[in-house]
Coordinates of C-alpha atoms in Angstrom, one line a residue:
X1 CA 0.0 0.0 -0.2
X2 CA 2.7 2.5 0.8
X3 CA 4.1 1.7 -2.4
X4 CA 1.1 3.0 -4.4
X5 CA 0.6 5.8 -2.6
X6 CA 5.0 6.7 -2.8
X7 CA 4.2 6.2 -6.4
X8 CA 0.9 7.7 -6.9
X9 CA 2.9 11.2 -4.9
X10 CA 5.7 10.8 -7.5
X11 CA 3.1 11.0 -10.3
X12 CA 1.7 14.0 -9.0
X13 CA 4.8 16.2 -8.1
X14 CA 4.3 16.0 -4.4
X15 CA 8.6 15.1 -4.5
X16 CA 10.2 18.0 -3.5
X17 CA 14.1 18.1 -4.9
X18 CA 15.4 19.2 -2.3
X19 CA 14.0 16.9 0.8
X20 CA 15.9 14.3 2.2
X21 CA 12.4 12.6 2.6
X22 CA 11.5 12.3 -0.6
X23 CA 15.1 11.6 -1.6
X24 CA 15.1 8.2 0.9
X25 CA 11.3 7.4 -0.9
X26 CA 13.2 8.0 -4.4
X27 CA 15.7 5.3 -2.9
X28 CA 13.5 2.3 -1.7
X29 CA 11.1 2.8 -4.4
X30 CA 14.5 2.2 -6.8
X31 CA 17.0 -0.2 -4.4
X32 CA 16.1 -3.6 -4.6
X33 CA 17.6 -6.5 -2.6
X34 CA 18.1 -6.9 1.4
X35 CA 19.0 -3.8 2.9
X36 CA 22.2 -4.9 4.7
X37 CA 23.4 -1.1 5.3
X38 CA 20.6 -0.2 6.8
X39 CA 20.4 -2.8 8.8
X40 CA 23.9 -2.4 9.9
X41 CA 23.9 0.8 10.6
X42 CA 20.5 0.2 13.2
X43 CA 22.5 -2.3 15.1
X44 CA 25.2 -0.5 16.1
X45 CA 23.5 2.8 16.2
X46 CA 21.1 1.1 19.3
X47 CA 24.0 -1.1 20.3
X48 CA 26.4 1.8 21.2
X49 CA 23.6 3.4 23.2
X50 CA 22.7 0.5 25.3
X51 CA 26.1 -0.7 26.5
X52 CA 26.7 1.8 29.2
X53 CA 23.0 1.8 30.4
X54 CA 23.7 -1.1 32.8
X55 CA 27.5 -2.0 32.2
X56 CA 28.2 0.0 35.2
X57 CA 26.6 -3.0 37.2
X58 CA 29.0 -5.3 37.8
X59 CA 31.9 -3.7 39.1
X60 CA 29.1 -0.2 41.1
X61 CA 29.9 -1.9 44.7
X62 CA 33.8 -0.9 44.4
X63 CA 33.5 2.0 42.5
X64 CA 31.4 3.3 45.8
X65 CA 33.4 0.9 48.2
X66 CA 36.2 3.1 46.5
X67 CA 34.7 6.6 46.8
X68 CA 34.6 5.9 50.8
X69 CA 31.2 7.6 51.3
X70 CA 29.7 4.6 52.7
X71 CA 30.2 4.7 56.6
X72 CA 29.2 1.0 56.5
X73 CA 29.6 -2.2 54.2
X74 CA 25.4 -2.6 54.4
X75 CA 25.5 1.1 53.2
X76 CA 26.8 0.3 49.6
X77 CA 24.0 -1.2 47.8
X78 CA 22.4 2.4 49.5
X79 CA 25.1 5.3 47.1
X80 CA 24.8 2.9 44.3
X81 CA 21.5 2.5 43.9
X82 CA 21.0 6.4 43.0
X83 CA 24.0 6.2 40.3
X84 CA 22.2 3.9 39.0
X85 CA 18.6 5.2 38.8
X86 CA 20.8 8.7 37.6
X87 CA 20.6 7.4 33.8
X88 CA 17.1 6.9 34.0
X89 CA 16.2 10.0 35.5
X90 CA 18.0 11.8 32.8
X91 CA 16.6 10.5 30.4
X92 CA 12.9 10.0 31.9
X93 CA 12.6 13.7 31.6
X94 CA 13.9 14.8 28.4
X95 CA 13.0 11.3 26.3
X96 CA 9.7 13.3 24.9
X97 CA 11.7 16.1 24.6
X98 CA 14.0 14.6 22.1
X99 CA 10.7 13.3 19.9
X100 CA 9.5 16.7 19.4
X101 CA 13.5 17.6 18.6
X102 CA 13.4 14.4 16.1
X103 CA 9.5 15.4 14.2
X104 CA 10.8 18.6 14.3
X105 CA 14.0 19.4 12.9
X106 CA 14.5 16.0 11.7
X107 CA 15.6 11.8 13.5
X108 CA 19.3 12.4 12.1
X109 CA 20.7 15.2 14.5
X110 CA 19.1 14.1 17.4
X111 CA 21.2 10.6 16.7
X112 CA 24.1 11.9 16.2
X113 CA 23.7 13.9 19.5
X114 CA 22.7 10.7 21.1
X115 CA 25.4 8.5 20.4
X116 CA 28.3 11.5 20.8
X117 CA 26.5 12.3 24.0
X118 CA 27.6 8.7 25.0
X119 CA 31.6 9.2 23.6
X120 CA 31.6 13.0 26.1
X121 CA 29.8 12.2 29.4
X122 CA 30.6 7.9 29.8
X123 CA 34.4 8.9 29.2
X124 CA 33.9 11.3 32.1
X125 CA 32.0 8.9 33.9
X126 CA 34.8 6.2 34.2
X127 CA 36.9 9.2 35.6
X128 CA 35.2 9.9 38.3
X129 CA 36.1 10.9 42.0
X130 CA 33.8 10.9 43.7
X131 CA 29.9 10.3 43.9
X132 CA 28.8 13.1 43.0
X133 CA 31.0 13.7 39.6
X134 CA 29.6 9.7 38.9
X135 CA 25.8 11.1 39.5
X136 CA 26.2 14.3 37.9
X137 CA 27.9 12.4 34.9
X138 CA 25.4 9.1 34.6
X139 CA 22.8 11.8 34.7
X140 CA 24.3 13.9 32.2
X141 CA 24.2 10.4 30.2
X142 CA 21.1 9.7 30.6
X143 CA 19.3 12.9 29.5
X144 CA 21.4 13.1 26.1
X145 CA 21.0 9.5 25.5
X146 CA 16.4 10.3 24.2
X147 CA 16.9 8.3 20.3
X148 CA 15.7 4.9 20.8
X149 CA 12.1 6.6 20.5
X150 CA 13.5 8.8 16.7
X151 CA 15.6 5.8 15.8
X152 CA 12.7 3.1 15.9
X153 CA 10.6 6.2 13.2
X154 CA 14.1 6.2 11.7
X155 CA 14.0 2.1 11.2
X156 CA 10.2 2.3 9.8
X157 CA 11.6 5.4 7.4
X158 CA 14.3 4.0 5.9
X159 CA 13.6 0.6 5.3
X160 CA 11.2 -1.5 2.2
X161 CA 7.7 -1.7 3.3
X162 CA 8.6 -5.5 3.8
X163 CA 11.3 -5.6 5.9
X164 CA 9.7 -2.7 8.2
X165 CA 9.2 -6.0 10.5
X166 CA 12.5 -6.8 10.3
X167 CA 13.3 -3.2 11.0
X168 CA 11.8 -3.4 14.5
X169 CA 12.8 -6.8 15.4
X170 CA 16.7 -5.4 14.7
X171 CA 15.9 -2.1 16.8
X172 CA 14.5 -4.6 20.0
X173 CA 17.3 -7.1 19.6
X174 CA 20.4 -4.7 19.3
X175 CA 19.1 -3.2 22.5
X176 CA 18.1 -6.7 24.8
X177 CA 22.0 -7.8 23.6
X178 CA 23.4 -4.8 24.8
X179 CA 21.8 -4.5 28.0
X180 CA 23.3 -8.3 28.4
X181 CA 26.6 -7.2 26.8
X182 CA 27.4 -4.2 28.8
X183 CA 27.7 -6.7 31.8
X184 CA 29.7 -8.3 30.7
X185 CA 32.2 -5.5 29.5
X186 CA 32.0 -3.9 33.0
X187 CA 33.3 -7.2 34.5
X188 CA 36.1 -8.0 32.1
X189 CA 37.6 -5.3 32.1
X190 CA 37.2 -3.3 35.3
X191 CA 40.1 -3.0 37.6
X192 CA 42.1 -4.4 34.8
X193 CA 45.4 -3.5 37.4
X194 CA 43.7 -5.6 39.7
X195 CA 43.0 -8.5 37.2
X196 CA 45.2 -8.5 34.7
X197 CA 48.7 -7.1 36.4
X198 CA 51.0 -8.3 33.4
X199 CA 49.2 -5.8 31.3
X200 CA 48.1 -3.0 33.2
X201 CA 50.4 -0.9 35.8
X202 CA 49.2 0.3 39.0
X203 CA 50.5 3.5 37.9
X204 CA 49.5 3.6 35.3
X205 CA 45.8 5.8 33.9
X206 CA 44.0 2.2 34.8
X207 CA 45.6 1.8 37.6
X208 CA 44.1 4.9 39.3
X209 CA 41.0 5.2 37.3
X210 CA 39.8 1.8 37.7
X211 CA 36.9 1.6 35.8
X212 CA 37.7 4.2 33.1
X213 CA 38.5 1.4 30.5
X214 CA 35.3 -0.6 30.2
X215 CA 34.3 3.2 30.2
X216 CA 36.5 4.2 27.3
X217 CA 36.2 0.4 24.9
X218 CA 32.3 1.7 24.9
X219 CA 33.1 5.2 24.5
X220 CA 36.0 4.7 21.2
X221 CA 33.2 2.1 19.7
X222 CA 30.1 5.2 20.5
X223 CA 32.8 7.8 18.8
X224 CA 33.3 4.8 16.1
X225 CA 29.2 4.6 15.8
X226 CA 29.0 8.9 15.3
X227 CA 31.6 8.9 12.5
X228 CA 29.4 6.3 10.7
X229 CA 26.6 8.0 11.4
X230 CA 27.0 10.9 9.4
X231 CA 26.4 9.4 6.0
X232 CA 23.2 8.2 7.0
X233 CA 20.5 9.7 5.2
X234 CA 17.8 12.0 6.3
X235 CA 14.4 10.5 6.4
X236 CA 12.4 13.1 7.9
X237 CA 10.5 15.5 5.3
X238 CA 11.0 19.2 5.0
X239 CA 7.6 20.4 3.6
X240 CA 4.0 19.8 4.1
X241 CA 1.9 17.8 2.5
X242 CA -0.5 20.5 2.6
X243 CA 1.2 21.8 -0.5
X244 CA -0.1 20.4 -2.7
X245 CA -3.7 19.6 -1.4
X246 CA -5.6 18.8 -4.9
X247 CA -2.4 15.8 -5.2
X248 CA -3.3 15.0 -1.7
X249 CA -6.8 14.4 -2.6
X250 CA -6.3 12.3 -5.3
X251 CA -4.0 10.3 -3.7
X252 CA -6.5 9.5 -1.3
X253 CA -9.0 8.8 -4.1
X254 CA -6.4 6.9 -5.0
X255 CA -6.1 4.6 -2.2
X256 CA -9.7 4.7 -0.4
X257 CA -10.7 1.4 -2.2
X258 CA -7.9 0.0 -0.1
X259 CA -10.0 -1.7 3.3
X260 CA -7.3 -2.1 5.8
X261 CA -6.3 1.8 5.4
X262 CA -9.9 3.2 5.7
X263 CA -10.0 1.4 8.8
X264 CA -6.8 2.4 10.1
X265 CA -8.0 5.5 9.5
X266 CA -11.6 5.5 11.1
X267 CA -9.4 3.9 14.3
X268 CA -7.3 7.0 14.7
X269 CA -9.9 9.5 14.1
X270 CA -11.8 8.0 16.9
X271 CA -9.5 6.7 19.4
X272 CA -6.2 9.4 21.1
X273 CA -3.6 7.0 22.3
X274 CA -4.7 7.7 25.7
X275 CA -8.2 6.4 25.1
X276 CA -6.6 3.5 23.5
X277 CA -6.9 1.5 26.1
X278 CA -4.9 -2.2 24.7
X279 CA -2.7 0.6 24.3
X280 CA -2.4 2.6 27.8
X281 CA -3.0 -1.7 29.7
X282 CA 0.6 -3.0 27.8
X283 CA 2.7 0.2 28.7
X284 CA 1.3 -0.1 32.5
X285 CA 2.5 -3.7 32.8
X286 CA 5.3 -2.8 30.5
X287 CA 6.5 -0.4 33.1
X288 CA 6.4 -2.8 35.8
X289 CA 8.2 -5.7 34.2
X290 CA 10.6 -3.0 33.3
X291 CA 10.8 -1.8 36.9
X292 CA 11.3 -5.3 37.7
X293 CA 13.9 -5.8 35.7
X294 CA 16.1 -2.8 36.6
X295 CA 15.7 -3.5 40.1
X296 CA 16.8 -7.7 39.3
X297 CA 19.8 -6.2 37.3
X298 CA 21.2 -4.1 39.8
X299 CA 20.3 -6.6 42.9
X300 CA 21.8 -9.7 41.2
X301 CA 24.8 -7.9 41.2
X302 CA 25.1 -6.2 44.4
X303 CA 24.0 -10.0 45.7
X304 CA 26.9 -11.6 43.5
X305 CA 29.4 -8.7 44.6
X306 CA 28.5 -8.6 48.4
X307 CA 30.3 -11.0 50.9
X308 CA 29.4 -14.3 51.8
X309 CA 28.8 -12.8 55.6
X310 CA 25.3 -11.3 53.9
X311 CA 24.2 -13.9 51.8
X312 CA 25.7 -12.0 48.7
X313 CA 28.2 -15.1 46.5
X314 CA 31.6 -13.3 46.9
X315 CA 31.9 -13.1 43.9
X316 CA 34.6 -10.1 42.0
X317 CA 33.6 -8.4 38.6
X318 CA 35.0 -10.4 36.5
X319 CA 32.6 -13.7 38.0
X320 CA 29.5 -11.4 37.1
X321 CA 30.5 -10.3 33.7
X322 CA 30.9 -14.3 32.5
X323 CA 27.9 -15.6 34.2
X324 CA 26.0 -12.3 32.4
X325 CA 28.5 -13.6 28.7
X326 CA 27.0 -16.6 29.2
X327 CA 23.7 -15.5 29.3
X328 CA 24.0 -12.6 26.9
X329 CA 24.8 -15.5 24.9
X330 CA 21.8 -17.8 26.0
X331 CA 19.1 -15.1 25.2
X332 CA 21.0 -14.5 21.7
X333 CA 20.0 -18.2 20.5
X334 CA 16.5 -18.1 22.1
X335 CA 15.2 -14.7 20.3
X336 CA 16.7 -16.6 17.3
X337 CA 15.5 -19.8 17.4
X338 CA 12.9 -20.5 19.8
X339 CA 10.9 -17.0 20.7
X340 CA 9.3 -16.4 17.0
X341 CA 7.9 -20.5 17.4
X342 CA 6.6 -19.7 21.1
X343 CA 4.4 -16.4 19.7
X344 CA 3.0 -17.8 16.8
X345 CA 1.8 -20.8 18.6
X346 CA 0.9 -19.2 21.7
X347 CA 0.3 -15.3 21.2
X348 CA 2.0 -12.0 23.2
X349 CA 0.2 -12.7 25.7
X350 CA 0.0 -16.2 26.9
X351 CA 3.9 -15.8 26.7
X352 CA 4.3 -13.1 28.6
X353 CA 2.2 -14.2 31.0
X354 CA 4.1 -17.6 31.6
X355 CA 7.3 -15.8 31.3
X356 CA 6.4 -13.8 34.7
X357 CA 4.8 -16.8 36.2
X358 CA 8.4 -18.3 35.0
X359 CA 10.3 -16.5 36.6
X360 CA 8.0 -16.2 40.2
X361 CA 8.9 -19.7 40.6
X362 CA 12.9 -18.9 39.5
X363 CA 13.6 -15.5 41.6
X364 CA 12.1 -18.0 44.8
X365 CA 15.3 -19.9 44.1
X366 CA 17.8 -17.2 44.4
X367 CA 18.7 -17.6 47.9
X368 CA 18.8 -21.4 47.9
X369 CA 21.5 -20.8 45.8
X370 CA 23.5 -18.6 47.6
X371 CA 24.3 -21.6 49.8
X372 CA 26.1 -23.6 47.1
X373 CA 29.4 -23.7 46.5
X374 CA 32.2 -25.4 43.9
X375 CA 31.1 -26.2 40.3
X376 CA 27.2 -26.5 41.8
X377 CA 27.2 -23.1 42.6
X378 CA 28.7 -22.0 39.1
X379 CA 26.3 -24.4 37.4
X380 CA 22.9 -23.6 38.7
X381 CA 23.9 -20.3 39.0
X382 CA 24.2 -19.9 35.0
X383 CA 21.3 -22.2 34.3
X384 CA 19.4 -19.7 36.4
X385 CA 20.4 -15.8 34.4
X386 CA 20.3 -17.5 31.4
X387 CA 16.8 -18.5 32.3
X388 CA 15.6 -15.0 33.7
X389 CA 17.0 -13.4 31.2
X390 CA 14.8 -15.4 28.3
X391 CA 11.7 -15.3 31.1
X392 CA 12.2 -11.2 31.2
X393 CA 12.6 -10.4 27.4
X394 CA 9.8 -13.1 26.4
X395 CA 7.7 -10.9 28.2
X396 CA 9.0 -7.6 27.5
X397 CA 9.4 -8.5 23.7
X398 CA 5.6 -10.6 24.0
X399 CA 4.1 -6.4 25.3
X400 CA 5.4 -4.8 22.4
X401 CA 3.9 -6.5 19.9
X402 CA 1.0 -6.0 21.9
X403 CA 2.2 -2.4 22.1
X404 CA 2.7 -1.7 18.0
X405 CA -0.5 -3.8 17.4
X406 CA -2.9 -2.0 19.2
X407 CA -2.5 1.6 17.0
X408 CA -1.7 1.9 13.1
X409 CA 1.9 2.6 12.0
X410 CA 1.0 6.0 11.7
X411 CA 0.7 6.4 15.0
X412 CA 3.6 4.1 16.2
X413 CA 6.3 6.8 17.0
X414 CA 3.8 8.5 19.4
X415 CA 3.3 5.3 21.1
X416 CA 6.4 4.2 21.5
X417 CA 7.6 7.6 22.8
X418 CA 5.0 7.5 24.8
X419 CA 6.0 4.1 26.4
X420 CA 9.4 5.4 26.0
X421 CA 8.5 8.1 28.6
X422 CA 7.0 5.2 31.3
X423 CA 9.8 3.0 30.5
X424 CA 12.3 5.7 32.1
X425 CA 11.0 6.8 34.8
X426 CA 10.2 3.6 36.6
X427 CA 12.9 1.8 35.2
X428 CA 14.5 5.1 37.2
X429 CA 13.0 4.0 40.4
X430 CA 14.2 0.4 39.8
X431 CA 17.9 0.6 41.0
X432 CA 17.0 3.5 43.7
X433 CA 14.5 1.4 45.3
X434 CA 16.7 -1.8 45.0
X435 CA 19.7 -0.3 46.3
X436 CA 17.8 1.1 49.1
X437 CA 16.1 -2.0 49.9
X438 CA 19.1 -4.5 49.7
X439 CA 21.2 -2.6 51.8
X440 CA 18.7 -2.6 54.3
X441 CA 18.1 -6.1 53.8
X442 CA 22.3 -6.9 54.6
X443 CA 21.5 -5.1 57.9
X444 CA 18.8 -8.1 59.3
X445 CA 20.8 -11.7 58.8
X446 CA 18.7 -12.4 62.2
X447 CA 15.4 -11.4 61.2
X448 CA 12.4 -13.5 62.0
X449 CA 10.7 -13.3 58.9
X450 CA 12.8 -13.4 55.8
X451 CA 16.1 -12.6 56.9
X452 CA 18.3 -11.2 54.7
X453 CA 18.6 -11.2 51.4
X454 CA 15.2 -13.7 50.6
X455 CA 13.5 -11.0 51.6
X456 CA 14.8 -8.6 48.5
X457 CA 14.1 -11.3 46.0
X458 CA 10.8 -11.7 48.2
X459 CA 9.6 -8.5 47.1
X460 CA 11.2 -8.3 43.8
X461 CA 8.7 -11.4 43.6
X462 CA 5.6 -9.1 44.7
X463 CA 6.5 -6.6 42.3
X464 CA 6.5 -9.5 39.2
X465 CA 3.1 -11.2 40.4
X466 CA 1.5 -8.2 39.7
X467 CA 2.9 -7.8 36.7
X468 CA 1.7 -11.6 35.4
X469 CA -1.5 -10.4 37.5
X470 CA -2.1 -7.7 35.4
X471 CA -2.1 -10.0 32.2
X472 CA -5.1 -11.3 32.8
X473 CA -9.1 -9.4 31.6
X474 CA -10.0 -7.4 32.0
X475 CA -7.4 -5.2 32.4
X476 CA -5.1 -6.6 29.8
X477 CA -7.0 -5.8 26.1
X478 CA -5.7 -7.3 22.8
X479 CA -7.2 -5.1 20.0
X480 CA -8.5 -7.1 17.4
X481 CA -6.6 -8.0 14.4

C-alpha cells in the first residue's frame, strides 16, 4: 500500500527536489535486495547507546566502596542505587523533548547527539573521582540519550515496507543484547590492574582510574558509530503534504478502495493514544515489568559482589561478567530460534503471562543458590541467569508486540515515545529502590521473617506477581486484528 502511495505522489509531483525524506522515498522505490547497510546502521547505533546503560552494575559495588562515601559496608547498596537510577531519571525528563526535536528538526541530528553524548559523558563517568561526579555524568548521559524513540521511527522510514518488521526487531534485539553485553564488558574490563597485572600497572591511568577501561572501550565504539552515522540519510520530510492539497486528495482517492487503510483511518479518528486502552494497558504492564527487570539487574550484581556473610556470593566483577556474558549468549540463541515459534503458537499475551509466572518460581530459588559453592554454584547460577533473562525478554517482547498492534502505523512513533517515557520513569525508580532495599536487607540478617536477601527477592517477586496479575482480563486488552 505504501509503495502505491509513494508512486502516486511521484506521479502527482509531490516529491520535492531538496527534501531529504523525498530522496529516501525515491531510493526505497528504486532499490531492490536485502537492506544490509540499513540494518547494520540501525544495529550499531542502538547497540552503542544501550551498552553504557547497565555496563556499570558489575563494578558499581566496588566503585562506591572506593569513593569512601558509605560509612558501613552494608550502606554501599544504598548509594549504588542512586548512581544506577540517575541515567534513567535523566532520560525520563528529556525523552519527550528529544521526540519533539526529532519530529521538528530531523531524526539524524538526534541520533548524532545521542551517540556523541556516549563518547563524552561515558568517558567522564569512567574518570569519576567521587560520588557526585558519578551521579552528574550518568544523569547527563541519560539526558542526552533520547534516541530510542526516534531510531524506531527512523528504522520504519528507511526500510521498505516488506522489511519494516525486521527493522523493529533489529532495534529491540540490539537493545536487549546491549543491556547484557554491557555488564559483561564492565565485569571483564573493570579494575584491570588487579585482574591483569601483567598488562596494566597500578601506576598507569587504568590503575589510578580502575573503572575507566570499560567506559573507554564503549566510548571508542560510540565514536566510531558517530563517525559512521554522519553518512546516514535524513528521513524526515522538510515540507508539508498540504503544499499540494489537490494532489493529496487525488492520492487518497486512489487509495480509498483499500479497506485496511479506511479501517486504520477510522480508528485513529475515533481514538487518541490516551483513550486507546489496549495500548495504555500494555504500557502499564510494560512499565511494571521494566521496573522489575531494572531492579533485578541492580540486585543481581550487588548480591553477587556482596560477601558471603551477608548472604551474597563473594564474586569479583570478572566473575559477574562471565555469568552475564553466558546469559547474553543464551538469550541470543533463544531469541533467534525459539521465541518467534512460541509467540506464533501461544500469542503475545500468553507468552508474557507464562514467562512472568515461571520467573516467580525461579526467583524464589535464588536465596537457596547462595548456599551452594564450587562447581554446583557456577552451573546453577549460570543456568538460572540464562533462564531469568530469557523469561524477562520474552515477557517484554510480548508486550512490545501488543503495543505495536494496538495502533496504526502512523501512530507507532508516538506510541513508542509514550511507552519509552513511562518505562524510563519506572526504570529510574528501580535501581534506587533496589539499592535502598538491598542495603536494608543486609542489616537484618537475624530477622525472624525473611532474613537478609530473602526479603529482597520476595519484594522482587511481589512486583513481578503484580505484573503477571495485570496480564489477565479485564485489565490487559488485545486489539482485534
